[in-house]
PDB file of N, CA and C in Angstrom:
ATOM      1  N   GLN A   1      26.279  12.135 -40.065  1.00  0.00           N
ATOM      2  CA  GLN A   1      26.751  12.090 -38.686  1.00  0.00           C
ATOM      3  C   GLN A   1      27.878  13.089 -38.499  1.00  0.00           C
ATOM      4  N   VAL A   2      27.849  13.811 -37.392  1.00  0.00           N
ATOM      5  CA  VAL A   2      28.863  14.803 -37.097  1.00  0.00           C
ATOM      6  C   VAL A   2      29.985  14.126 -36.337  1.00  0.00           C
ATOM      7  N   HIS A   3      31.186  14.256 -36.858  1.00  0.00           N
ATOM      8  CA  HIS A   3      32.350  13.671 -36.201  1.00  0.00           C
ATOM      9  C   HIS A   3      33.094  14.730 -35.413  1.00  0.00           C
ATOM     10  N   PRO A   4      33.792  14.327 -34.354  1.00  0.00           N
ATOM     11  CA  PRO A   4      34.615  15.298 -33.636  1.00  0.00           C
ATOM     12  C   PRO A   4      35.808  15.726 -34.497  1.00  0.00           C
ATOM     13  N   VAL A   5      36.280  16.935 -34.295  1.00  0.00           N
ATOM     14  CA  VAL A   5      37.399  17.492 -35.047  1.00  0.00           C
ATOM     15  C   VAL A   5      38.491  17.918 -34.083  1.00  0.00           C
ATOM     16  N   GLU A   6      39.685  17.376 -34.293  1.00  0.00           N
ATOM     17  CA  GLU A   6      40.820  17.732 -33.450  1.00  0.00           C
ATOM     18  C   GLU A   6      41.640  18.843 -34.099  1.00  0.00           C
ATOM     19  N   SER A   7      42.305  19.623 -33.258  1.00  0.00           N
ATOM     20  CA  SER A   7      43.230  20.651 -33.733  1.00  0.00           C
ATOM     21  C   SER A   7      44.253  20.934 -32.636  1.00  0.00           C
ATOM     22  N   GLY A   8      45.292  21.678 -33.024  1.00  0.00           N
ATOM     23  CA  GLY A   8      46.278  22.108 -32.043  1.00  0.00           C
ATOM     24  C   GLY A   8      47.598  21.363 -32.083  1.00  0.00           C
ATOM     25  N   GLY A   9      47.680  20.348 -32.924  1.00  0.00           N
ATOM     26  CA  GLY A   9      48.935  19.625 -33.026  1.00  0.00           C
ATOM     27  C   GLY A   9      50.009  20.460 -33.711  1.00  0.00           C
ATOM     28  N   GLY A  10      51.228  19.923 -33.705  1.00  0.00           N
ATOM     29  CA  GLY A  10      52.324  20.620 -34.344  1.00  0.00           C
ATOM     30  C   GLY A  10      53.658  20.042 -33.943  1.00  0.00           C
ATOM     31  N   LEU A  11      54.697  20.786 -34.277  1.00  0.00           N
ATOM     32  CA  LEU A  11      56.066  20.398 -33.962  1.00  0.00           C
ATOM     33  C   LEU A  11      56.548  21.222 -32.779  1.00  0.00           C
ATOM     34  N   VAL A  12      57.084  20.556 -31.778  1.00  0.00           N
ATOM     35  CA  VAL A  12      57.557  21.249 -30.584  1.00  0.00           C
ATOM     36  C   VAL A  12      58.820  20.566 -30.091  1.00  0.00           C
ATOM     37  N   GLN A  13      59.686  21.320 -29.446  1.00  0.00           N
ATOM     38  CA  GLN A  13      60.897  20.736 -28.874  1.00  0.00           C
ATOM     39  C   GLN A  13      60.578  20.031 -27.563  1.00  0.00           C
ATOM     40  N   ALA A  14      61.400  19.077 -27.227  1.00  0.00           N
ATOM     41  CA  ALA A  14      61.246  18.381 -25.950  1.00  0.00           C
ATOM     42  C   ALA A  14      61.227  19.395 -24.812  1.00  0.00           C
ATOM     43  N   GLY A  15      60.308  19.177 -23.874  1.00  0.00           N
ATOM     44  CA  GLY A  15      60.135  20.106 -22.771  1.00  0.00           C
ATOM     45  C   GLY A  15      59.090  21.164 -23.024  1.00  0.00           C
ATOM     46  N   GLY A  16      58.643  21.257 -24.264  1.00  0.00           N
ATOM     47  CA  GLY A  16      57.651  22.260 -24.626  1.00  0.00           C
ATOM     48  C   GLY A  16      56.232  21.836 -24.320  1.00  0.00           C
ATOM     49  N   SER A  17      55.293  22.675 -24.743  1.00  0.00           N
ATOM     50  CA  SER A  17      53.878  22.451 -24.445  1.00  0.00           C
ATOM     51  C   SER A  17      53.018  22.644 -25.688  1.00  0.00           C
ATOM     52  N   LEU A  18      51.916  21.943 -25.711  1.00  0.00           N
ATOM     53  CA  LEU A  18      50.882  22.109 -26.722  1.00  0.00           C
ATOM     54  C   LEU A  18      49.527  21.909 -26.065  1.00  0.00           C
ATOM     55  N   THR A  19      48.511  22.536 -26.633  1.00  0.00           N
ATOM     56  CA  THR A  19      47.141  22.286 -26.191  1.00  0.00           C
ATOM     57  C   THR A  19      46.320  21.811 -27.380  1.00  0.00           C
ATOM     58  N   LEU A  20      45.772  20.622 -27.254  1.00  0.00           N
ATOM     59  CA  LEU A  20      44.913  20.068 -28.294  1.00  0.00           C
ATOM     60  C   LEU A  20      43.454  20.369 -27.971  1.00  0.00           C
ATOM     61  N   SER A  21      42.666  20.529 -29.023  1.00  0.00           N
ATOM     62  CA  SER A  21      41.235  20.761 -28.873  1.00  0.00           C
ATOM     63  C   SER A  21      40.462  19.713 -29.650  1.00  0.00           C
ATOM     64  N   CYS A  22      39.331  19.337 -29.099  1.00  0.00           N
ATOM     65  CA  CYS A  22      38.396  18.429 -29.762  1.00  0.00           C
ATOM     66  C   CYS A  22      37.039  19.101 -29.719  1.00  0.00           C
ATOM     67  N   VAL A  23      36.476  19.346 -30.885  1.00  0.00           N
ATOM     68  CA  VAL A  23      35.192  20.032 -30.982  1.00  0.00           C
ATOM     69  C   VAL A  23      34.204  19.136 -31.723  1.00  0.00           C
ATOM     70  N   ARG A  24      33.006  19.034 -31.193  1.00  0.00           N
ATOM     71  CA  ARG A  24      31.939  18.302 -31.883  1.00  0.00           C
ATOM     72  C   ARG A  24      30.704  19.170 -31.905  1.00  0.00           C
ATOM     73  N   SER A  25      30.297  19.570 -33.083  1.00  0.00           N
ATOM     74  CA  SER A  25      29.117  20.413 -33.199  1.00  0.00           C
ATOM     75  C   SER A  25      27.868  19.581 -32.919  1.00  0.00           C
ATOM     76  N   GLY A  26      26.799  20.268 -32.603  1.00  0.00           N
ATOM     77  CA  GLY A  26      25.552  19.584 -32.308  1.00  0.00           C
ATOM     78  C   GLY A  26      25.146  19.809 -30.867  1.00  0.00           C
ATOM     79  N   SER A  27      24.033  19.220 -30.529  1.00  0.00           N
ATOM     80  CA  SER A  27      23.492  19.427 -29.185  1.00  0.00           C
ATOM     81  C   SER A  27      23.920  18.312 -28.236  1.00  0.00           C
ATOM     82  N   ALA A  28      23.674  18.563 -26.974  1.00  0.00           N
ATOM     83  CA  ALA A  28      23.865  17.560 -25.917  1.00  0.00           C
ATOM     84  C   ALA A  28      25.299  17.078 -25.790  1.00  0.00           C
ATOM     85  N   PHE A  29      26.264  17.924 -26.083  1.00  0.00           N
ATOM     86  CA  PHE A  29      27.672  17.525 -25.955  1.00  0.00           C
ATOM     87  C   PHE A  29      27.986  17.105 -24.523  1.00  0.00           C
ATOM     88  N   SER A  30      27.320  17.719 -23.563  1.00  0.00           N
ATOM     89  CA  SER A  30      27.650  17.486 -22.161  1.00  0.00           C
ATOM     90  C   SER A  30      27.377  16.054 -21.700  1.00  0.00           C
ATOM     91  N   ILE A  31      26.582  15.298 -22.449  1.00  0.00           N
ATOM     92  CA  ILE A  31      26.247  13.950 -22.001  1.00  0.00           C
ATOM     93  C   ILE A  31      27.294  12.917 -22.411  1.00  0.00           C
ATOM     94  N   PHE A  32      28.245  13.324 -23.228  1.00  0.00           N
ATOM     95  CA  PHE A  32      29.232  12.386 -23.742  1.00  0.00           C
ATOM     96  C   PHE A  32      30.483  12.341 -22.874  1.00  0.00           C
ATOM     97  N   ALA A  33      31.035  11.154 -22.744  1.00  0.00           N
ATOM     98  CA  ALA A  33      32.396  11.021 -22.252  1.00  0.00           C
ATOM     99  C   ALA A  33      33.336  11.261 -23.434  1.00  0.00           C
ATOM    100  N   VAL A  34      34.461  11.872 -23.181  1.00  0.00           N
ATOM    101  CA  VAL A  34      35.399  12.202 -24.252  1.00  0.00           C
ATOM    102  C   VAL A  34      36.791  11.725 -23.854  1.00  0.00           C
ATOM    103  N   GLY A  35      37.428  11.053 -24.779  1.00  0.00           N
ATOM    104  CA  GLY A  35      38.768  10.561 -24.509  1.00  0.00           C
ATOM    105  C   GLY A  35      39.762  10.986 -25.561  1.00  0.00           C
ATOM    106  N   TRP A  36      41.016  11.039 -25.161  1.00  0.00           N
ATOM    107  CA  TRP A  36      42.127  11.248 -26.095  1.00  0.00           C
ATOM    108  C   TRP A  36      42.934   9.956 -26.165  1.00  0.00           C
ATOM    109  N   TYR A  37      43.255   9.576 -27.373  1.00  0.00           N
ATOM    110  CA  TYR A  37      44.095   8.422 -27.633  1.00  0.00           C
ATOM    111  C   TYR A  37      45.208   8.864 -28.572  1.00  0.00           C
ATOM    112  N   ARG A  38      46.241   8.033 -28.676  1.00  0.00           N
ATOM    113  CA  ARG A  38      47.309   8.374 -29.615  1.00  0.00           C
ATOM    114  C   ARG A  38      47.820   7.116 -30.287  1.00  0.00           C
ATOM    115  N   GLN A  39      48.343   7.321 -31.484  1.00  0.00           N
ATOM    116  CA  GLN A  39      48.894   6.209 -32.241  1.00  0.00           C
ATOM    117  C   GLN A  39      50.167   6.654 -32.928  1.00  0.00           C
ATOM    118  N   ALA A  40      51.255   6.014 -32.561  1.00  0.00           N
ATOM    119  CA  ALA A  40      52.541   6.284 -33.185  1.00  0.00           C
ATOM    120  C   ALA A  40      52.754   5.291 -34.330  1.00  0.00           C
ATOM    121  N   PRO A  41      53.592   5.641 -35.295  1.00  0.00           N
ATOM    122  CA  PRO A  41      53.841   4.733 -36.428  1.00  0.00           C
ATOM    123  C   PRO A  41      54.293   3.351 -35.965  1.00  0.00           C
ATOM    124  N   GLY A  42      53.634   2.336 -36.472  1.00  0.00           N
ATOM    125  CA  GLY A  42      54.013   0.971 -36.140  1.00  0.00           C
ATOM    126  C   GLY A  42      53.572   0.495 -34.778  1.00  0.00           C
ATOM    127  N   LYS A  43      52.805   1.315 -34.078  1.00  0.00           N
ATOM    128  CA  LYS A  43      52.359   0.939 -32.733  1.00  0.00           C
ATOM    129  C   LYS A  43      50.842   0.917 -32.661  1.00  0.00           C
ATOM    130  N   GLN A  44      50.329   0.241 -31.659  1.00  0.00           N
ATOM    131  CA  GLN A  44      48.891   0.202 -31.452  1.00  0.00           C
ATOM    132  C   GLN A  44      48.407   1.510 -30.848  1.00  0.00           C
ATOM    133  N   ARG A  45      47.137   1.773 -31.098  1.00  0.00           N
ATOM    134  CA  ARG A  45      46.514   2.948 -30.491  1.00  0.00           C
ATOM    135  C   ARG A  45      46.493   2.765 -28.982  1.00  0.00           C
ATOM    136  N   GLU A  46      46.810   3.831 -28.254  1.00  0.00           N
ATOM    137  CA  GLU A  46      46.828   3.726 -26.805  1.00  0.00           C
ATOM    138  C   GLU A  46      46.046   4.870 -26.159  1.00  0.00           C
ATOM    139  N   PHE A  47      45.497   4.561 -25.012  1.00  0.00           N
ATOM    140  CA  PHE A  47      44.737   5.523 -24.228  1.00  0.00           C
ATOM    141  C   PHE A  47      45.667   6.579 -23.645  1.00  0.00           C
ATOM    142  N   VAL A  48      45.216   7.835 -23.668  1.00  0.00           N
ATOM    143  CA  VAL A  48      45.982   8.925 -23.071  1.00  0.00           C
ATOM    144  C   VAL A  48      45.245   9.482 -21.849  1.00  0.00           C
ATOM    145  N   ALA A  49      44.000   9.923 -22.058  1.00  0.00           N
ATOM    146  CA  ALA A  49      43.228  10.518 -20.967  1.00  0.00           C
ATOM    147  C   ALA A  49      41.768  10.549 -21.377  1.00  0.00           C
ATOM    148  N   ASP A  50      40.878  10.595 -20.373  1.00  0.00           N
ATOM    149  CA  ASP A  50      39.479  10.813 -20.689  1.00  0.00           C
ATOM    150  C   ASP A  50      38.804  11.600 -19.581  1.00  0.00           C
ATOM    151  N   ILE A  51      37.628  12.105 -19.937  1.00  0.00           N
ATOM    152  CA  ILE A  51      36.849  12.891 -18.989  1.00  0.00           C
ATOM    153  C   ILE A  51      35.391  12.490 -19.144  1.00  0.00           C
ATOM    154  N   SER A  52      34.745  12.184 -18.040  1.00  0.00           N
ATOM    155  CA  SER A  52      33.357  11.740 -18.083  1.00  0.00           C
ATOM    156  C   SER A  52      32.417  12.929 -18.255  1.00  0.00           C
ATOM    157  N   ALA A  53      31.150  12.616 -18.463  1.00  0.00           N
ATOM    158  CA  ALA A  53      30.154  13.675 -18.553  1.00  0.00           C
ATOM    159  C   ALA A  53      30.111  14.494 -17.263  1.00  0.00           C
ATOM    160  N   GLY A  54      30.410  13.866 -16.177  1.00  0.00           N
ATOM    161  CA  GLY A  54      30.406  14.554 -14.886  1.00  0.00           C
ATOM    162  C   GLY A  54      31.708  15.239 -14.534  1.00  0.00           C
ATOM    163  N   GLY A  55      32.718  15.090 -15.409  1.00  0.00           N
ATOM    164  CA  GLY A  55      33.977  15.783 -15.194  1.00  0.00           C
ATOM    165  C   GLY A  55      35.074  14.956 -14.536  1.00  0.00           C
ATOM    166  N   ARG A  56      34.809  13.680 -14.289  1.00  0.00           N
ATOM    167  CA  ARG A  56      35.842  12.830 -13.701  1.00  0.00           C
ATOM    168  C   ARG A  56      36.888  12.506 -14.760  1.00  0.00           C
ATOM    169  N   THR A  57      38.153  12.554 -14.365  1.00  0.00           N
ATOM    170  CA  THR A  57      39.249  12.363 -15.318  1.00  0.00           C
ATOM    171  C   THR A  57      40.076  11.120 -15.001  1.00  0.00           C
ATOM    172  N   ASN A  58      40.652  10.567 -16.063  1.00  0.00           N
ATOM    173  CA  ASN A  58      41.589   9.446 -15.941  1.00  0.00           C
ATOM    174  C   ASN A  58      42.754   9.692 -16.875  1.00  0.00           C
ATOM    175  N   TYR A  59      43.928   9.207 -16.471  1.00  0.00           N
ATOM    176  CA  TYR A  59      45.123   9.414 -17.278  1.00  0.00           C
ATOM    177  C   TYR A  59      45.930   8.122 -17.375  1.00  0.00           C
ATOM    178  N   ALA A  60      46.595   7.973 -18.496  1.00  0.00           N
ATOM    179  CA  ALA A  60      47.580   6.917 -18.616  1.00  0.00           C
ATOM    180  C   ALA A  60      48.760   7.253 -17.705  1.00  0.00           C
ATOM    181  N   ASP A  61      49.390   6.232 -17.166  1.00  0.00           N
ATOM    182  CA  ASP A  61      50.519   6.468 -16.263  1.00  0.00           C
ATOM    183  C   ASP A  61      51.620   7.278 -16.940  1.00  0.00           C
ATOM    184  N   SER A  62      51.783   7.081 -18.237  1.00  0.00           N
ATOM    185  CA  SER A  62      52.867   7.735 -18.966  1.00  0.00           C
ATOM    186  C   SER A  62      52.697   9.242 -19.081  1.00  0.00           C
ATOM    187  N   VAL A  63      51.483   9.740 -18.838  1.00  0.00           N
ATOM    188  CA  VAL A  63      51.245  11.184 -18.999  1.00  0.00           C
ATOM    189  C   VAL A  63      50.807  11.854 -17.703  1.00  0.00           C
ATOM    190  N   LYS A  64      50.604  11.086 -16.650  1.00  0.00           N
ATOM    191  CA  LYS A  64      50.173  11.671 -15.379  1.00  0.00           C
ATOM    192  C   LYS A  64      51.163  12.719 -14.904  1.00  0.00           C
ATOM    193  N   GLY A  65      50.623  13.841 -14.472  1.00  0.00           N
ATOM    194  CA  GLY A  65      51.466  14.924 -13.997  1.00  0.00           C
ATOM    195  C   GLY A  65      51.960  15.852 -15.084  1.00  0.00           C
ATOM    196  N   ARG A  66      51.805  15.439 -16.353  1.00  0.00           N
ATOM    197  CA  ARG A  66      52.248  16.278 -17.469  1.00  0.00           C
ATOM    198  C   ARG A  66      51.083  16.769 -18.328  1.00  0.00           C
ATOM    199  N   PHE A  67      50.063  15.939 -18.472  1.00  0.00           N
ATOM    200  CA  PHE A  67      48.911  16.268 -19.318  1.00  0.00           C
ATOM    201  C   PHE A  67      47.691  16.552 -18.436  1.00  0.00           C
ATOM    202  N   THR A  68      46.836  17.466 -18.902  1.00  0.00           N
ATOM    203  CA  THR A  68      45.591  17.771 -18.207  1.00  0.00           C
ATOM    204  C   THR A  68      44.456  17.820 -19.211  1.00  0.00           C
ATOM    205  N   ILE A  69      43.411  17.055 -18.949  1.00  0.00           N
ATOM    206  CA  ILE A  69      42.231  17.072 -19.802  1.00  0.00           C
ATOM    207  C   ILE A  69      41.147  17.912 -19.131  1.00  0.00           C
ATOM    208  N   SER A  70      40.427  18.675 -19.931  1.00  0.00           N
ATOM    209  CA  SER A  70      39.348  19.500 -19.398  1.00  0.00           C
ATOM    210  C   SER A  70      38.274  19.642 -20.468  1.00  0.00           C
ATOM    211  N   ARG A  71      37.106  20.119 -20.067  1.00  0.00           N
ATOM    212  CA  ARG A  71      36.037  20.289 -21.033  1.00  0.00           C
ATOM    213  C   ARG A  71      35.313  21.606 -20.795  1.00  0.00           C
ATOM    214  N   ASP A  72      34.772  22.148 -21.891  1.00  0.00           N
ATOM    215  CA  ASP A  72      33.939  23.339 -21.848  1.00  0.00           C
ATOM    216  C   ASP A  72      32.684  22.999 -22.650  1.00  0.00           C
ATOM    217  N   ASN A  73      31.654  22.573 -21.964  1.00  0.00           N
ATOM    218  CA  ASN A  73      30.445  22.128 -22.658  1.00  0.00           C
ATOM    219  C   ASN A  73      29.757  23.256 -23.418  1.00  0.00           C
ATOM    220  N   ALA A  74      29.903  24.476 -22.949  1.00  0.00           N
ATOM    221  CA  ALA A  74      29.299  25.617 -23.654  1.00  0.00           C
ATOM    222  C   ALA A  74      29.909  25.794 -25.039  1.00  0.00           C
ATOM    223  N   LYS A  75      31.159  25.316 -25.198  1.00  0.00           N
ATOM    224  CA  LYS A  75      31.847  25.419 -26.489  1.00  0.00           C
ATOM    225  C   LYS A  75      31.934  24.062 -27.187  1.00  0.00           C
ATOM    226  N   ASN A  76      31.222  23.053 -26.655  1.00  0.00           N
ATOM    227  CA  ASN A  76      31.261  21.707 -27.250  1.00  0.00           C
ATOM    228  C   ASN A  76      32.696  21.224 -27.434  1.00  0.00           C
ATOM    229  N   SER A  77      33.528  21.498 -26.440  1.00  0.00           N
ATOM    230  CA  SER A  77      34.955  21.254 -26.611  1.00  0.00           C
ATOM    231  C   SER A  77      35.571  20.521 -25.430  1.00  0.00           C
ATOM    232  N   VAL A  78      36.589  19.734 -25.751  1.00  0.00           N
ATOM    233  CA  VAL A  78      37.461  19.118 -24.753  1.00  0.00           C
ATOM    234  C   VAL A  78      38.888  19.473 -25.129  1.00  0.00           C
ATOM    235  N   PHE A  79      39.704  19.741 -24.117  1.00  0.00           N
ATOM    236  CA  PHE A  79      41.074  20.172 -24.338  1.00  0.00           C
ATOM    237  C   PHE A  79      42.050  19.198 -23.676  1.00  0.00           C
ATOM    238  N   LEU A  80      43.224  19.109 -24.274  1.00  0.00           N
ATOM    239  CA  LEU A  80      44.295  18.332 -23.672  1.00  0.00           C
ATOM    240  C   LEU A  80      45.521  19.234 -23.596  1.00  0.00           C
ATOM    241  N   GLN A  81      45.814  19.702 -22.401  1.00  0.00           N
ATOM    242  CA  GLN A  81      47.002  20.519 -22.171  1.00  0.00           C
ATOM    243  C   GLN A  81      48.172  19.574 -21.948  1.00  0.00           C
ATOM    244  N   MET A  82      49.192  19.686 -22.777  1.00  0.00           N
ATOM    245  CA  MET A  82      50.342  18.783 -22.708  1.00  0.00           C
ATOM    246  C   MET A  82      51.586  19.585 -22.381  1.00  0.00           C
ATOM    247  N   ASN A  83      52.175  19.317 -21.245  1.00  0.00           N
ATOM    248  CA  ASN A  83      53.392  19.992 -20.803  1.00  0.00           C
ATOM    249  C   ASN A  83      54.544  18.996 -20.717  1.00  0.00           C
ATOM    250  N   SER A  84      55.747  19.533 -20.641  1.00  0.00           N
ATOM    251  CA  SER A  84      56.949  18.697 -20.513  1.00  0.00           C
ATOM    252  C   SER A  84      56.954  17.570 -21.544  1.00  0.00           C
ATOM    253  N   LEU A  85      56.692  17.929 -22.769  1.00  0.00           N
ATOM    254  CA  LEU A  85      56.584  16.926 -23.823  1.00  0.00           C
ATOM    255  C   LEU A  85      57.909  16.215 -24.063  1.00  0.00           C
ATOM    256  N   LYS A  86      57.803  14.936 -24.400  1.00  0.00           N
ATOM    257  CA  LYS A  86      58.965  14.094 -24.651  1.00  0.00           C
ATOM    258  C   LYS A  86      58.889  13.560 -26.084  1.00  0.00           C
ATOM    259  N   PRO A  87      60.016  13.184 -26.658  1.00  0.00           N
ATOM    260  CA  PRO A  87      59.983  12.601 -28.007  1.00  0.00           C
ATOM    261  C   PRO A  87      59.043  11.398 -28.100  1.00  0.00           C
ATOM    262  N   GLU A  88      58.923  10.637 -27.038  1.00  0.00           N
ATOM    263  CA  GLU A  88      58.041   9.474 -27.065  1.00  0.00           C
ATOM    264  C   GLU A  88      56.555   9.838 -27.053  1.00  0.00           C
ATOM    265  N   ASP A  89      56.238  11.114 -26.913  1.00  0.00           N
ATOM    266  CA  ASP A  89      54.849  11.567 -27.031  1.00  0.00           C
ATOM    267  C   ASP A  89      54.457  11.783 -28.487  1.00  0.00           C
ATOM    268  N   THR A  90      55.407  11.672 -29.386  1.00  0.00           N
ATOM    269  CA  THR A  90      55.126  11.857 -30.813  1.00  0.00           C
ATOM    270  C   THR A  90      54.132  10.813 -31.302  1.00  0.00           C
ATOM    271  N   ALA A  91      53.028  11.292 -31.889  1.00  0.00           N
ATOM    272  CA  ALA A  91      51.964  10.401 -32.361  1.00  0.00           C
ATOM    273  C   ALA A  91      50.865  11.230 -33.009  1.00  0.00           C
ATOM    274  N   VAL A  92      49.937  10.551 -33.637  1.00  0.00           N
ATOM    275  CA  VAL A  92      48.668  11.167 -34.022  1.00  0.00           C
ATOM    276  C   VAL A  92      47.741  11.050 -32.822  1.00  0.00           C
ATOM    277  N   TYR A  93      47.186  12.170 -32.408  1.00  0.00           N
ATOM    278  CA  TYR A  93      46.291  12.188 -31.254  1.00  0.00           C
ATOM    279  C   TYR A  93      44.849  12.254 -31.759  1.00  0.00           C
ATOM    280  N   LEU A  94      44.039  11.343 -31.263  1.00  0.00           N
ATOM    281  CA  LEU A  94      42.653  11.220 -31.730  1.00  0.00           C
ATOM    282  C   LEU A  94      41.678  11.428 -30.571  1.00  0.00           C
ATOM    283  N   CYS A  95      40.569  12.030 -30.913  1.00  0.00           N
ATOM    284  CA  CYS A  95      39.506  12.298 -29.955  1.00  0.00           C
ATOM    285  C   CYS A  95      38.402  11.255 -30.134  1.00  0.00           C
ATOM    286  N   ASN A  96      37.894  10.757 -29.027  1.00  0.00           N
ATOM    287  CA  ASN A  96      36.819   9.766 -29.040  1.00  0.00           C
ATOM    288  C   ASN A  96      35.659  10.273 -28.201  1.00  0.00           C
ATOM    289  N   ILE A  97      34.478  10.231 -28.794  1.00  0.00           N
ATOM    290  CA  ILE A  97      33.256  10.663 -28.122  1.00  0.00           C
ATOM    291  C   ILE A  97      32.395   9.423 -27.912  1.00  0.00           C
ATOM    292  N   LYS A  98      31.917   9.213 -26.707  1.00  0.00           N
ATOM    293  CA  LYS A  98      31.093   8.023 -26.527  1.00  0.00           C
ATOM    294  C   LYS A  98      30.071   8.183 -25.425  1.00  0.00           C
ATOM    295  N   ARG A  99      28.990   7.428 -25.618  1.00  0.00           N
ATOM    296  CA  ARG A  99      27.965   7.293 -24.593  1.00  0.00           C
ATOM    297  C   ARG A  99      27.159   6.056 -24.933  1.00  0.00           C
ATOM    298  N   LEU A 100      27.097   5.145 -24.024  1.00  0.00           N
ATOM    299  CA  LEU A 100      26.392   3.866 -24.196  1.00  0.00           C
ATOM    300  C   LEU A 100      26.926   3.190 -25.459  1.00  0.00           C
ATOM    301  N   ALA A 101      26.070   2.928 -26.434  1.00  0.00           N
ATOM    302  CA  ALA A 101      26.520   2.221 -27.627  1.00  0.00           C
ATOM    303  C   ALA A 101      27.106   3.155 -28.677  1.00  0.00           C
ATOM    304  N   PHE A 102      27.021   4.459 -28.459  1.00  0.00           N
ATOM    305  CA  PHE A 102      27.532   5.424 -29.437  1.00  0.00           C
ATOM    306  C   PHE A 102      29.015   5.634 -29.213  1.00  0.00           C
ATOM    307  N   ASP A 103      29.773   5.581 -30.306  1.00  0.00           N
ATOM    308  CA  ASP A 103      31.231   5.662 -30.219  1.00  0.00           C
ATOM    309  C   ASP A 103      31.723   6.297 -31.508  1.00  0.00           C
ATOM    310  N   ASP A 104      32.382   7.438 -31.445  1.00  0.00           N
ATOM    311  CA  ASP A 104      32.779   8.161 -32.653  1.00  0.00           C
ATOM    312  C   ASP A 104      34.192   8.704 -32.501  1.00  0.00           C
ATOM    313  N   TRP A 105      34.922   8.739 -33.622  1.00  0.00           N
ATOM    314  CA  TRP A 105      36.323   9.153 -33.624  1.00  0.00           C
ATOM    315  C   TRP A 105      36.542  10.301 -34.594  1.00  0.00           C
ATOM    316  N   GLY A 106      37.484  11.150 -34.251  1.00  0.00           N
ATOM    317  CA  GLY A 106      37.937  12.160 -35.180  1.00  0.00           C
ATOM    318  C   GLY A 106      39.051  11.619 -36.049  1.00  0.00           C
ATOM    319  N   GLN A 107      39.564  12.477 -36.933  1.00  0.00           N
ATOM    320  CA  GLN A 107      40.630  12.088 -37.854  1.00  0.00           C
ATOM    321  C   GLN A 107      42.014  12.171 -37.226  1.00  0.00           C
ATOM    322  N   GLY A 108      42.132  12.958 -36.179  1.00  0.00           N
ATOM    323  CA  GLY A 108      43.408  13.050 -35.479  1.00  0.00           C
ATOM    324  C   GLY A 108      44.192  14.298 -35.827  1.00  0.00           C
ATOM    325  N   THR A 109      45.130  14.627 -34.949  1.00  0.00           N
ATOM    326  CA  THR A 109      46.045  15.735 -35.171  1.00  0.00           C
ATOM    327  C   THR A 109      47.447  15.269 -34.801  1.00  0.00           C
ATOM    328  N   GLN A 110      48.421  15.619 -35.636  1.00  0.00           N
ATOM    329  CA  GLN A 110      49.783  15.130 -35.466  1.00  0.00           C
ATOM    330  C   GLN A 110      50.532  15.966 -34.427  1.00  0.00           C
ATOM    331  N   VAL A 111      51.158  15.292 -33.498  1.00  0.00           N
ATOM    332  CA  VAL A 111      52.055  15.924 -32.532  1.00  0.00           C
ATOM    333  C   VAL A 111      53.442  15.323 -32.727  1.00  0.00           C
ATOM    334  N   THR A 112      54.423  16.183 -32.965  1.00  0.00           N
ATOM    335  CA  THR A 112      55.798  15.734 -33.147  1.00  0.00           C
ATOM    336  C   THR A 112      56.685  16.473 -32.155  1.00  0.00           C
ATOM    337  N   VAL A 113      57.407  15.721 -31.350  1.00  0.00           N
ATOM    338  CA  VAL A 113      58.292  16.292 -30.341  1.00  0.00           C
ATOM    339  C   VAL A 113      59.724  15.967 -30.719  1.00  0.00           C
ATOM    340  N   SER A 114      60.496  16.996 -30.964  1.00  0.00           N
ATOM    341  CA  SER A 114      61.893  16.801 -31.358  1.00  0.00           C
ATOM    342  C   SER A 114      62.796  16.802 -30.124  1.00  0.00           C
ATOM    343  N   SER A 115      63.876  16.040 -30.243  1.00  0.00           N
ATOM    344  CA  SER A 115      64.796  15.936 -29.093  1.00  0.00           C
ATOM    345  C   SER A 115      65.888  16.996 -29.152  1.00  0.00           C
TER     346      SER A 115
END
C-alpha cells in the first residue's frame, strides 16, 4: 500500500511561514479528500484543515486566516501554506487521505516555531 509522504517542516521564528506538502503516488488522487492534522507532545491529535475531492476547504478556528490548504491533482499533491506562525503551532503535522472506508496516514513532518 502506498502511503502519503509529508515534507516541508522545519524550524521557524514566530511570525514566519512554511509550506507543507503531502504527496501520494498512484492513480486517482483526485478522488480523495485530504486533511492535515497535528499532534503536539502530550496532546491529542487535532484537525487543522482539509480539502474535498471537489476542492471545498475547512479549517480549524485556530488556523483560520493564517493557513491555506490547496491541491494540485496533476502532481498528486496537497499543500498547507502556513503564515503568521505561532509557538503554539509547534507539532508533528500529518497528512490523511480518505475516501469512503479507505483511510491512510503519513508519518508526519515536524514543525517547530520559536518565540
